[in-house]
mmCIF file of C-alpha atoms in Angstrom:
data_model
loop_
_atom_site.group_PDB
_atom_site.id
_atom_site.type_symbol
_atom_site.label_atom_id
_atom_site.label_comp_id
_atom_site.label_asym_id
_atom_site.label_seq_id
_atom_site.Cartn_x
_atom_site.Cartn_y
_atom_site.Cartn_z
ATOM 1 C CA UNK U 190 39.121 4.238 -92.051
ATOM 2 C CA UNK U 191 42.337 5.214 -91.164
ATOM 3 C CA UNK U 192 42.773 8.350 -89.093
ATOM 4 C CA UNK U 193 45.625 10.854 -88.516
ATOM 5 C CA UNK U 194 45.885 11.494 -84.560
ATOM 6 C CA UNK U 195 45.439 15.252 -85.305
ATOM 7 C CA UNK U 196 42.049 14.554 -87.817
ATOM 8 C CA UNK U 197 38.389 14.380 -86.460
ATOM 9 C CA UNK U 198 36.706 11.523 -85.421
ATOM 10 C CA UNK U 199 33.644 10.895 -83.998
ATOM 11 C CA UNK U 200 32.233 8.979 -80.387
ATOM 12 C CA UNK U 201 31.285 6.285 -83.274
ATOM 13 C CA UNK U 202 35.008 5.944 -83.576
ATOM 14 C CA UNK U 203 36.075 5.792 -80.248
ATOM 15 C CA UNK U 204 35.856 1.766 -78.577
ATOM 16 C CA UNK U 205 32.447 2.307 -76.857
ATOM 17 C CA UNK U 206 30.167 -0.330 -75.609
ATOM 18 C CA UNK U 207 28.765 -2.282 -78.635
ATOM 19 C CA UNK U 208 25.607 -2.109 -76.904
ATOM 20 C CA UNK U 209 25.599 1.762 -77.337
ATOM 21 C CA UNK U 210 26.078 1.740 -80.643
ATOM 22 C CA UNK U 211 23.155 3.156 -82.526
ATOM 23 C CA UNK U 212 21.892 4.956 -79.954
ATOM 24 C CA UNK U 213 20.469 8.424 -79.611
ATOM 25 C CA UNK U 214 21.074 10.932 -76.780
ATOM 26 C CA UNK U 215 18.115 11.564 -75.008
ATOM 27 C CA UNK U 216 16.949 15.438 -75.420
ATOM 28 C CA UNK U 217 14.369 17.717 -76.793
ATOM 29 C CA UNK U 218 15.131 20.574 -78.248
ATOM 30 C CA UNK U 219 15.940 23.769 -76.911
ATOM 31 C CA UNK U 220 15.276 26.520 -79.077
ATOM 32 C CA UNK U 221 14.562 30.464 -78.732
ATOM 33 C CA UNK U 222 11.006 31.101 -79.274
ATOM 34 C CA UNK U 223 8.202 33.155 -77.707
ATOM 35 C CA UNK U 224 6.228 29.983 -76.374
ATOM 36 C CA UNK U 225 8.261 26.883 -75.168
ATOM 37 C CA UNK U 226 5.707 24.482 -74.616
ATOM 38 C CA UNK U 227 7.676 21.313 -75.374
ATOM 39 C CA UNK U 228 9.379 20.108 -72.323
ATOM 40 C CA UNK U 229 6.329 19.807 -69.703
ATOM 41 C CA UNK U 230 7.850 22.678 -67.363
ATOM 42 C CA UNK U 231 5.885 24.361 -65.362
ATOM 43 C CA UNK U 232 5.355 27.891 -66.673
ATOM 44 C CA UNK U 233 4.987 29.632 -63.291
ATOM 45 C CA UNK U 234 8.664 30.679 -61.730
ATOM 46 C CA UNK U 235 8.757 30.345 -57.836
ATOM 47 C CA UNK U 236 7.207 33.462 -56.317
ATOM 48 C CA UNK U 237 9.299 36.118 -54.894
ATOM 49 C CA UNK U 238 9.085 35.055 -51.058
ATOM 50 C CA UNK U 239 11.366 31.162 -52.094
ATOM 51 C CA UNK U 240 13.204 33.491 -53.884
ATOM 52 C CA UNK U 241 14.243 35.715 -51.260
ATOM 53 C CA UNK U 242 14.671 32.365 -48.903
ATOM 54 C CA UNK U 243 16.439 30.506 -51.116
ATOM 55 C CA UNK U 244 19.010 33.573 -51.352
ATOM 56 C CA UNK U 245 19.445 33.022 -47.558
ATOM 57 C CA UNK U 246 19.402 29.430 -47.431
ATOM 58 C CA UNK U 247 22.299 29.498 -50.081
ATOM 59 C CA UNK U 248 24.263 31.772 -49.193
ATOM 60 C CA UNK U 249 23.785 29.468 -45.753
ATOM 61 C CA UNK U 250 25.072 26.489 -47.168
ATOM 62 C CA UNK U 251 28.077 28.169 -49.534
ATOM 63 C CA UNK U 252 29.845 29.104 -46.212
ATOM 64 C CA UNK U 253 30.245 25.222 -45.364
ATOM 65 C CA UNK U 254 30.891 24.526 -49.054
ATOM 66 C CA UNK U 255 34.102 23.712 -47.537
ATOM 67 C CA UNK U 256 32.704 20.614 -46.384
ATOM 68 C CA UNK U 257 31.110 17.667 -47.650
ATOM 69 C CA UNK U 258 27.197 17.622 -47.957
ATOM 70 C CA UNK U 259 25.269 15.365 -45.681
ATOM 71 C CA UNK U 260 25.872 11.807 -47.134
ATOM 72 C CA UNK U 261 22.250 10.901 -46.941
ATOM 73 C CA UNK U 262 20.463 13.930 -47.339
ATOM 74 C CA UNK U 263 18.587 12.985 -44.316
ATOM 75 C CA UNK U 264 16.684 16.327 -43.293
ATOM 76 C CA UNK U 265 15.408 16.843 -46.647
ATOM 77 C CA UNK U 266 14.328 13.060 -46.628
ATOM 78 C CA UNK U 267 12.183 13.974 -43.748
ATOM 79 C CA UNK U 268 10.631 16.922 -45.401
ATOM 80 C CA UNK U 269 9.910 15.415 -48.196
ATOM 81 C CA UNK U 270 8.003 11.895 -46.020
ATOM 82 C CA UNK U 271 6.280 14.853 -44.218
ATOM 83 C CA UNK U 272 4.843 16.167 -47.878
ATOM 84 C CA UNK U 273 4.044 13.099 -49.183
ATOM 85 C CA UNK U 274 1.909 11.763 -45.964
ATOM 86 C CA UNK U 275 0.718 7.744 -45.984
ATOM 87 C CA UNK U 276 2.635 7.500 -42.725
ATOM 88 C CA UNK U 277 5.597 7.479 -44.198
ATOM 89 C CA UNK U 278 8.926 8.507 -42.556
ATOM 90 C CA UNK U 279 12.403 10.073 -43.713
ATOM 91 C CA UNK U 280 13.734 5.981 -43.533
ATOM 92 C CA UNK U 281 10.897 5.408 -46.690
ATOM 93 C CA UNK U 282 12.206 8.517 -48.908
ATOM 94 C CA UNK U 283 15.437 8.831 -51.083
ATOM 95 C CA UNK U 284 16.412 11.696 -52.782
ATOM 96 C CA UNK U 285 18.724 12.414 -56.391
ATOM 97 C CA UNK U 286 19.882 14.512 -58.457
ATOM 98 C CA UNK U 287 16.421 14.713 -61.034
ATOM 99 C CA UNK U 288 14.273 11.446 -61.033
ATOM 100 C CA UNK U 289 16.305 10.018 -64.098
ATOM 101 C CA UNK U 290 18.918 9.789 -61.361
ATOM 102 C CA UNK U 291 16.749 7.598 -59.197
ATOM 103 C CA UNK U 292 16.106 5.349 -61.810
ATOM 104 C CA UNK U 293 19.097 5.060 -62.642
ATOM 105 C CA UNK U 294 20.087 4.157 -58.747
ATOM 106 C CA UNK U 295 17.158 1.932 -58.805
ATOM 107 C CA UNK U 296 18.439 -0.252 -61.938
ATOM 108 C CA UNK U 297 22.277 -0.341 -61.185
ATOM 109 C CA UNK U 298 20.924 -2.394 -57.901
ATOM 110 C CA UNK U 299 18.471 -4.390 -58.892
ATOM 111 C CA UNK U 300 19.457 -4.748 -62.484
ATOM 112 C CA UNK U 301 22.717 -4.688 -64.988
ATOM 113 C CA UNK U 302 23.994 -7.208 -66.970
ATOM 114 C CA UNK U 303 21.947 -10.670 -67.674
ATOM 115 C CA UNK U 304 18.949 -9.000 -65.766
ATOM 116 C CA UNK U 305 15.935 -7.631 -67.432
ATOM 117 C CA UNK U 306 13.501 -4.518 -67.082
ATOM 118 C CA UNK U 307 10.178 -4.129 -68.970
ATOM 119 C CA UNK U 308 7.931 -1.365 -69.830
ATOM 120 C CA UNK U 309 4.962 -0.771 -71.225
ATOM 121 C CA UNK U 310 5.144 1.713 -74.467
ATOM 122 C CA UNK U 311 4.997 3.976 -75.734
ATOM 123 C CA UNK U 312 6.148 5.023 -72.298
ATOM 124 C CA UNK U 313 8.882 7.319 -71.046
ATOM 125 C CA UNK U 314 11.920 6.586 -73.236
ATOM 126 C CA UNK U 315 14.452 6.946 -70.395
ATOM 127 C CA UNK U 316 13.267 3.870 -68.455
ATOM 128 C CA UNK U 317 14.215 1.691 -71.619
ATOM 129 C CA UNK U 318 17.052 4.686 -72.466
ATOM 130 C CA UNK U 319 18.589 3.822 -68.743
ATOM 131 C CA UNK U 320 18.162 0.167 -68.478
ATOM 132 C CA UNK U 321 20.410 -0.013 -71.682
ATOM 133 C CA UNK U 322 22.936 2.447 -70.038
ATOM 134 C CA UNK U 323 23.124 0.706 -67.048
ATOM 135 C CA UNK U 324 23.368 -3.411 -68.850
ATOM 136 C CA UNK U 325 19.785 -4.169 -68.511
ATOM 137 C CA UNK U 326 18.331 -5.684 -71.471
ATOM 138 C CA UNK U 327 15.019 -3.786 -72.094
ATOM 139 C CA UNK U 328 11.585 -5.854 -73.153
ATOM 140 C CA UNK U 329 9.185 -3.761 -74.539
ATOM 141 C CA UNK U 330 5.240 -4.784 -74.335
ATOM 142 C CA UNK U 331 2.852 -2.810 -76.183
ATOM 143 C CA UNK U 332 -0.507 -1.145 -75.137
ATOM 144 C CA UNK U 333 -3.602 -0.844 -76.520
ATOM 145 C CA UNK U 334 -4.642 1.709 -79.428
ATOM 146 C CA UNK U 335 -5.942 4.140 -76.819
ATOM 147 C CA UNK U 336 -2.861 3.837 -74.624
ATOM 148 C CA UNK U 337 -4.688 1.990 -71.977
ATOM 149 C CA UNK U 338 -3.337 -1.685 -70.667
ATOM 150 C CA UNK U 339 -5.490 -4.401 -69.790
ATOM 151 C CA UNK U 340 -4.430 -5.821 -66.556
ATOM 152 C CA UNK U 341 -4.470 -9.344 -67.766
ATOM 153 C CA UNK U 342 -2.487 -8.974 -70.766
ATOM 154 C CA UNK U 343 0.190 -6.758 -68.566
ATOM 155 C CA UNK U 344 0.148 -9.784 -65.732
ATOM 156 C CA UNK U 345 0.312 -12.522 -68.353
ATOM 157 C CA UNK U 346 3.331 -10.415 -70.383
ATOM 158 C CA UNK U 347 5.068 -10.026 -66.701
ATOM 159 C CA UNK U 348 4.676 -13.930 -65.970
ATOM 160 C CA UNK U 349 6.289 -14.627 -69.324
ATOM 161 C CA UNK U 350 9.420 -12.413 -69.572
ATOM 162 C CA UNK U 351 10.077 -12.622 -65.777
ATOM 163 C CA UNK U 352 11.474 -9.530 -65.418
ATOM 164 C CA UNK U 353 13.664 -8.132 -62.477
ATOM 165 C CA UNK U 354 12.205 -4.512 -62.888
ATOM 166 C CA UNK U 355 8.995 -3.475 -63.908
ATOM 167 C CA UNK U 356 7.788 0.192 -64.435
ATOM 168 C CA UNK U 357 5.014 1.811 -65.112
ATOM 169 C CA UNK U 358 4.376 5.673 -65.663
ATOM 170 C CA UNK U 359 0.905 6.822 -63.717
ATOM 171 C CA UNK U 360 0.210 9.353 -65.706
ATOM 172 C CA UNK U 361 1.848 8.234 -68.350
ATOM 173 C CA UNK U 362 4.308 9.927 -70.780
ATOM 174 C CA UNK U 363 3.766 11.084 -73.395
ATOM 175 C CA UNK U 364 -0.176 9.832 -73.406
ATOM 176 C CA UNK U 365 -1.216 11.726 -69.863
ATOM 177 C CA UNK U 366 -3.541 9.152 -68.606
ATOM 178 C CA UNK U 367 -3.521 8.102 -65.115
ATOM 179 C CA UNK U 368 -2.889 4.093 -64.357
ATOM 180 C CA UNK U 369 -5.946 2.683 -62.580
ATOM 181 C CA UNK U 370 -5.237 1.432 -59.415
ATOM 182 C CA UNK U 371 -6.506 -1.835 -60.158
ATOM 183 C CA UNK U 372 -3.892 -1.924 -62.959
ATOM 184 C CA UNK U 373 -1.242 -1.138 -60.803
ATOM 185 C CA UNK U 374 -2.115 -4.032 -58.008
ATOM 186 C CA UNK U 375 -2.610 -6.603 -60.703
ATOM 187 C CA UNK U 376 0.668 -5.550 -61.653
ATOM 188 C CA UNK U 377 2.508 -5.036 -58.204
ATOM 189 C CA UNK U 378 1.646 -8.331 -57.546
ATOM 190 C CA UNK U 379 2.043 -9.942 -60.397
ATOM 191 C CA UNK U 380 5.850 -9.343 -60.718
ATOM 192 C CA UNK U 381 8.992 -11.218 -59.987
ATOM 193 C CA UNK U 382 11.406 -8.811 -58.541
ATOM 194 C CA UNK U 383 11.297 -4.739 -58.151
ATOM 195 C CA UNK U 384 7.834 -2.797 -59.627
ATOM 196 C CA UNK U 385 8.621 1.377 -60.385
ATOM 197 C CA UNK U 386 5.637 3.659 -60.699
ATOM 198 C CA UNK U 387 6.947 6.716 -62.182
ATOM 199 C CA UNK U 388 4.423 9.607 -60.422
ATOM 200 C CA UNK U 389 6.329 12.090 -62.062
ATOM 201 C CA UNK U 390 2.856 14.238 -62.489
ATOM 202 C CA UNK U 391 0.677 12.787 -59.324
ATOM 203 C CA UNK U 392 0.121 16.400 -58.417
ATOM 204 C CA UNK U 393 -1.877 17.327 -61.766
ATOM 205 C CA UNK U 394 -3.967 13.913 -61.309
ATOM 206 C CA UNK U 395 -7.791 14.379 -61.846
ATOM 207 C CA UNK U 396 -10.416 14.214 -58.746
ATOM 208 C CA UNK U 397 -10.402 11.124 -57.462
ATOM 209 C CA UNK U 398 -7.432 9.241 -59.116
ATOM 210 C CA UNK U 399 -5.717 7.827 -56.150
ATOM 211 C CA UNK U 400 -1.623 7.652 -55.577
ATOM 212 C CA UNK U 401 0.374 4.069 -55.791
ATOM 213 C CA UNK U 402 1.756 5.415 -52.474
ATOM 214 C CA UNK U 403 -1.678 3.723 -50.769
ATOM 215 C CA UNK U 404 -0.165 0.317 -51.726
ATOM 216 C CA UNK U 405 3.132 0.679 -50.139
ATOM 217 C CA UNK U 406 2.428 -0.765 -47.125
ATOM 218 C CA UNK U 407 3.413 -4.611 -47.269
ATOM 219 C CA UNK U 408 4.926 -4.335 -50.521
ATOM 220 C CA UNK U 409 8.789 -3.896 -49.710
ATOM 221 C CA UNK U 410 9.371 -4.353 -53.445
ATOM 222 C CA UNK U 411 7.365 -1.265 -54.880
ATOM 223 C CA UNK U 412 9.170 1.749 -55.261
ATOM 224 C CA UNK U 413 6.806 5.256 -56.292
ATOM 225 C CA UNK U 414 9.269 7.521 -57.784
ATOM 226 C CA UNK U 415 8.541 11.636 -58.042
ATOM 227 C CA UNK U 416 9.696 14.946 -58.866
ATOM 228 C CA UNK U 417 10.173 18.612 -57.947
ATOM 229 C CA UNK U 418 10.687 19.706 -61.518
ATOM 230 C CA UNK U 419 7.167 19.723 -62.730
ATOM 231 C CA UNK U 420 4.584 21.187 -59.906
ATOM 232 C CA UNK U 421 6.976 22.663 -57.829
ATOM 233 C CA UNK U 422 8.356 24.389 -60.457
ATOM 234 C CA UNK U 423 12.443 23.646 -59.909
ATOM 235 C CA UNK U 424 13.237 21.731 -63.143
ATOM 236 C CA UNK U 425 16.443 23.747 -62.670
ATOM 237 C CA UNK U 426 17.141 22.202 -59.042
ATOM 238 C CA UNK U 427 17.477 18.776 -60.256
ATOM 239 C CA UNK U 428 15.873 17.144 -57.286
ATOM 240 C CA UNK U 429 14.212 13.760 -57.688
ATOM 241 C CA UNK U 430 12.967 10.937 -55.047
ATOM 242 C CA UNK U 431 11.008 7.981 -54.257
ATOM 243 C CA UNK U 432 9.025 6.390 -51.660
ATOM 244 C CA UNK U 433 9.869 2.522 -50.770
ATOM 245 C CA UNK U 434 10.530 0.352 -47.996
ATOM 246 C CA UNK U 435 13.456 1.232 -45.932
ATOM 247 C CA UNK U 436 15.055 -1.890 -47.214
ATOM 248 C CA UNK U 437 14.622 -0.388 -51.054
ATOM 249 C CA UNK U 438 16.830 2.819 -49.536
ATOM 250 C CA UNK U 439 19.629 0.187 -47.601
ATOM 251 C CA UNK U 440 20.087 -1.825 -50.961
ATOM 252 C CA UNK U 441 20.225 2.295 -52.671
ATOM 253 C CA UNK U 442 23.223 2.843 -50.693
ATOM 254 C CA UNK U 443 25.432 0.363 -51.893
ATOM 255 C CA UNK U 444 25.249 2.126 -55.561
ATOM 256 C CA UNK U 445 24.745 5.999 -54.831
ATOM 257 C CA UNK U 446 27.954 7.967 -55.305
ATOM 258 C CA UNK U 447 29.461 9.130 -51.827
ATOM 259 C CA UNK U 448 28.043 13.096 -52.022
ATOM 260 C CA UNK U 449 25.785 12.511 -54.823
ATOM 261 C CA UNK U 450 23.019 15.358 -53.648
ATOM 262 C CA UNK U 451 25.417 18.765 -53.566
ATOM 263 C CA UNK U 452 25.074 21.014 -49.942
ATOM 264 C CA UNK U 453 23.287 23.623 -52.491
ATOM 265 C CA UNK U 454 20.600 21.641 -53.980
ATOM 266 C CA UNK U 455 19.608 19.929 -50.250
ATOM 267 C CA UNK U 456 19.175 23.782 -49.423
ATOM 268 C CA UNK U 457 16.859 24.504 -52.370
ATOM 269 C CA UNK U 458 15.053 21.434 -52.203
ATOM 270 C CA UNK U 459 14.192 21.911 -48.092
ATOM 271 C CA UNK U 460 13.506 25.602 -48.777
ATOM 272 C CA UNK U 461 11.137 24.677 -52.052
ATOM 273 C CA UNK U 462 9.455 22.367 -49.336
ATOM 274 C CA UNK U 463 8.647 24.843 -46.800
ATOM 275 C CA UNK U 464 7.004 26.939 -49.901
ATOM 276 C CA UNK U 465 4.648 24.247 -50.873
ATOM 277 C CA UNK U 466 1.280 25.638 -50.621
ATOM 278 C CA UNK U 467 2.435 28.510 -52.856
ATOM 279 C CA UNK U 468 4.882 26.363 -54.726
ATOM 280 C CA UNK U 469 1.070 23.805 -55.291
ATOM 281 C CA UNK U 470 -0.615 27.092 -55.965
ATOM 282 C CA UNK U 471 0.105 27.260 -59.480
ATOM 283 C CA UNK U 472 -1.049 23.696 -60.162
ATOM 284 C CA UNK U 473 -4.809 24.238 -60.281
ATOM 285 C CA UNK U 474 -4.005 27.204 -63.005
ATOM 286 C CA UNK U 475 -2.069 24.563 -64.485
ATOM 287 C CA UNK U 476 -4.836 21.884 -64.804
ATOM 288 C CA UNK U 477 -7.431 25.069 -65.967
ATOM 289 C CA UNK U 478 -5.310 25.321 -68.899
ATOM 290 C CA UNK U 479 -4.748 21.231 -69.244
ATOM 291 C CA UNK U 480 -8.744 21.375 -69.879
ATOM 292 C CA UNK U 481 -9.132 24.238 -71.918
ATOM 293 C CA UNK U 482 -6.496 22.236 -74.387
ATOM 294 C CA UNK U 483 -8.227 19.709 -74.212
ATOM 295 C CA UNK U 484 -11.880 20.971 -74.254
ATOM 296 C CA UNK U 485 -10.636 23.158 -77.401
ATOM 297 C CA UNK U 486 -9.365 20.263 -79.441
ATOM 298 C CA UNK U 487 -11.959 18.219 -79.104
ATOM 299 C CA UNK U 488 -14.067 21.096 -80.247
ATOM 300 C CA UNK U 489 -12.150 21.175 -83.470
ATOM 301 C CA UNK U 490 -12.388 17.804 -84.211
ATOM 302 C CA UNK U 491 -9.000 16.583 -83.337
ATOM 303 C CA UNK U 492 -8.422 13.191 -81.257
ATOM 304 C CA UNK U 493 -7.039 13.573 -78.246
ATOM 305 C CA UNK U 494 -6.106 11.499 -75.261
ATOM 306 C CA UNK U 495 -7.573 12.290 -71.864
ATOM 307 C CA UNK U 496 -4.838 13.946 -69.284
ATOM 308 C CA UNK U 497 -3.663 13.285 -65.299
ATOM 309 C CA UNK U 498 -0.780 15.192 -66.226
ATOM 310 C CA UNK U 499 -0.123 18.999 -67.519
ATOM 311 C CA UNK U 500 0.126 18.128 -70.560
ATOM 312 C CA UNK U 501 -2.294 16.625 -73.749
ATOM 313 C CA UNK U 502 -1.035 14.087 -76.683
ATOM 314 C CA UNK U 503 -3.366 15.172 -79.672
ATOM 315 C CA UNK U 504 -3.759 13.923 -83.447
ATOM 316 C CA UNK U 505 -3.243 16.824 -85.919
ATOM 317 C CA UNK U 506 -5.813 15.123 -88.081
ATOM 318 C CA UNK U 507 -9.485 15.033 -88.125
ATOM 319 C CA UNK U 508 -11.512 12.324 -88.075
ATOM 320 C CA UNK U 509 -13.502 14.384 -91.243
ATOM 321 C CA UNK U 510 -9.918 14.289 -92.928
ATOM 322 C CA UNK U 511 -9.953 10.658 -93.370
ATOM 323 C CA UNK U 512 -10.976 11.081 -97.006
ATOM 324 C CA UNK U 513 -8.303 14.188 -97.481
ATOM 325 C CA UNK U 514 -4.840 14.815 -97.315
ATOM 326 C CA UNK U 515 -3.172 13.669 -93.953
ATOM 327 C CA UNK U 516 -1.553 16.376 -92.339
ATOM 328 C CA UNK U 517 2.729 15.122 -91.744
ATOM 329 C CA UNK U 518 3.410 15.326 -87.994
ATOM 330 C CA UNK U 519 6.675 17.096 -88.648
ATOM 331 C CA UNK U 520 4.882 19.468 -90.739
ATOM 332 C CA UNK U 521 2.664 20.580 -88.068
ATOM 333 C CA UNK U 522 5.036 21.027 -85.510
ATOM 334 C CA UNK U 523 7.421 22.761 -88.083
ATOM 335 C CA UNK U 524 4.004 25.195 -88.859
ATOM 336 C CA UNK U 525 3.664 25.567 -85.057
ATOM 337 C CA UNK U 526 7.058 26.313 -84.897
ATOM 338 C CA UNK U 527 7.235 29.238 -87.370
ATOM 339 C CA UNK U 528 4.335 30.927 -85.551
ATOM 340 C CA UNK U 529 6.474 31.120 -82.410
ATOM 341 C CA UNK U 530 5.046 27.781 -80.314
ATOM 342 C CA UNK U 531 7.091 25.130 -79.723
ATOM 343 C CA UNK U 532 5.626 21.307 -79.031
ATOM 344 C CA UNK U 533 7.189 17.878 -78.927
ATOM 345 C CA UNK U 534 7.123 15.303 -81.328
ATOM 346 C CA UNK U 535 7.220 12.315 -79.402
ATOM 347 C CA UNK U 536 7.294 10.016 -81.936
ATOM 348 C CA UNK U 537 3.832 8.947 -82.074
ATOM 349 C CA UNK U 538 2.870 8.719 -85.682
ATOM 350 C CA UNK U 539 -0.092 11.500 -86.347
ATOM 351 C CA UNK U 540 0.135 12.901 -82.657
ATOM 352 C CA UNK U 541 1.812 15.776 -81.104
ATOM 353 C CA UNK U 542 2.311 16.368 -77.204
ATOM 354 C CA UNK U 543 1.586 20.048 -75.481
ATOM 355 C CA UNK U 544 2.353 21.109 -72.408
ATOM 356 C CA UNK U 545 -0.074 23.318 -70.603
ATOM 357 C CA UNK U 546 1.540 27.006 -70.070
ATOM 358 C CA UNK U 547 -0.255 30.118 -68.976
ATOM 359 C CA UNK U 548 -3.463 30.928 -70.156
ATOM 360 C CA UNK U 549 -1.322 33.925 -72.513
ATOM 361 C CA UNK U 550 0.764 30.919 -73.509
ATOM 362 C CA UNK U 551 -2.217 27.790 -74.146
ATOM 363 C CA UNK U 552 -4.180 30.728 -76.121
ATOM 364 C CA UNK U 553 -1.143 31.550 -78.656
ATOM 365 C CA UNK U 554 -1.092 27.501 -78.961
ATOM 366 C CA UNK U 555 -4.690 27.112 -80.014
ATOM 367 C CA UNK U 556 -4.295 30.379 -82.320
ATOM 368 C CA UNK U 557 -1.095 28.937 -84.083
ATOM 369 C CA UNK U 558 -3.028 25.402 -84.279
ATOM 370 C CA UNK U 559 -6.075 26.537 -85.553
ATOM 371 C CA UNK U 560 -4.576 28.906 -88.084
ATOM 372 C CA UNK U 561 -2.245 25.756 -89.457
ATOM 373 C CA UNK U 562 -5.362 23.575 -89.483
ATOM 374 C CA UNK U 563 -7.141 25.880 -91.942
#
């Protein structure tokens, strides 16, 4: 089609990677309603006393605004070794701007063009959305019908693609289960090149589930990536980071942007870190409410998949409804949705993922659910 150079067009028009083409941005959606339980935030805001520092450490670090931020965020790399324990030191920990930043840090090294990254799905979409951003050519293996992976069949699909990346989400996304850690050494040491766990939600793991951060040591080629968006409750700070060998941060440096992690955000981060037994308060409340979903569910018949995280993947069917109408996915949400609650459709044909709010919120879910259930 021939266009004027005052009409429309569209990105589809414009000479993009061919690659790109067909893709969808990544994003759920953000819409006004009562009970916004779609996006697995945490639904406590920082208490008043990291407000009141965070004012001061701010307003500390807008008078040198002037001034570029430190390079390598190295303070806040400390902090962040001295949270996470193992023995680990400021030289293990990088930080970004959000854990999709970190990923993509981690695949612009050790990845790109005629390299390959593969994931186990359904998974988090922006490993596989990233890898194609960044050249990789994505390889999809499949789990099993309850989400869980057999470590043979996840070794045997790593020793036939080869790839260069591996991840792995522990707990996973959108399903909430927890990767054992026999899983995760089969597959550590089963792979090629560079192996991700994505830990995005180790702080709402279940008793006893243990941390890949235990098998660092001796495994220069295992990266454990986290976030302070979920139980520290600053999705709005964008601050990611991971936990390697110091080798894994050298090789980092050759791709980060000079100034990637701004003067304010190193402030917040640090002064979120010197919160964090109030900041980890909240995360017990959070897992009550993880339970109660699930515990409620269960109790009205629907499936539903057994959560490290703070939130629950359910089926809006019955088992009893085998025999009767199946309820749409879209029209559940959409019924959810008109009673004020908003959920994610993840794209898991008959299931619907939850995050768990406040016990206010999590009880206007189950009242919306069980009303569109009738």
């Amino acid at each position: 089609m021939t266009r004027t150079q005052d009409g429309p067009i569209s990105w589809q028009d414009l000479p993009i990677r061919d690659d790109l083409r067909g893709l969808s941005p990544y994003g759920a959606p953000q819409l006004d309603v009562p009970v916004l339980l779609n996006t697995n935030e945490n639904p406590y805001p920082p208490p008043p006393e990291l407000i009141a520092d965070l004012r001061v450490a701010v307003t500390a670090a807008a008078t040198t605004l002037n001034r570029y931020p430190d390079r390598d965020a190295v303070e806040l790399r400390k902090d962040l070794a001295q949270y996470l324990g193992h023995g680990l030191t400021g030289a293990n920990l990088w930080a970004a701007n959000g854990s999709n930043e970190v990923i993509q840090q981690i695949l612009q090294c050790f990845a790109g063009s005629g390299r390959a990254a593969l994931g186990f799905e359904p998974s988090y979409s922006m490993h596989r959305l990233i890898s194609l951003a960044t050249g990789t050519t994505w390889i999809a293996e499949p789990r099993e019908s309850d989400f869980s992976l057999d470590p043979a069949k996840a070794v045997a699909a790593i020793r036939r693609h080869q790839p260069d990346v591996v991840f792995l989400t522990s707990p996973n996304n959108p399903t909430g289960t927890a990767a054992p850690m026999e899983l995760v050494e089969a597959i550590v040491d089963a792979a090629p090149g560079i192996v991700v766990i994505d830990e995005a939600y180790a702080e709402f793991f279940r008793p006893g589930t243990a941390s890949a951060l235990t098998l660092l040591p001796g495994r220069p080629r295992l990266i454990v990536t986290r976030t302070m968006s979920k139980a520290f409750a600053m999705a709005g700070a964008r601050v990611g980071y991971l936990a390697a060998d110091p080798a894994v941060i050298d090789a980092l440096l050759l791709v980060r942007l000079p100034y990637h992690l701004s003067a304010l955000t190193q402030a917040a981060a640090r002064t979120a870190l010197a919160h964090v037994d109030a900041l980890l308060g909240t995360v017990d409340a959070v897992k009550a409410q993880r339970d109660r979903i699930v515990s409620e569910l269960t109790t009205l018949g629907l499936p539903v998949v057994p959560s490290d995280a703070n939130f629950v993947a359910f089926g809006v069917n019955r088992e009893s409804d085998n025999g009767a109408a199946r309820r749409e996915t879209k029209a559940v949400w959409q019924a959810l949705l008109d009673r004020g609650v908003l959920v994610r459709d993840v794209g898991l044909p008959g299931m619907l993922r939850v995050t768990a709010g406040t016990p206010e919120e999590t009880g206007a879910f189950l009242a919306a659910l069980t009303e569109t259930l009738l």
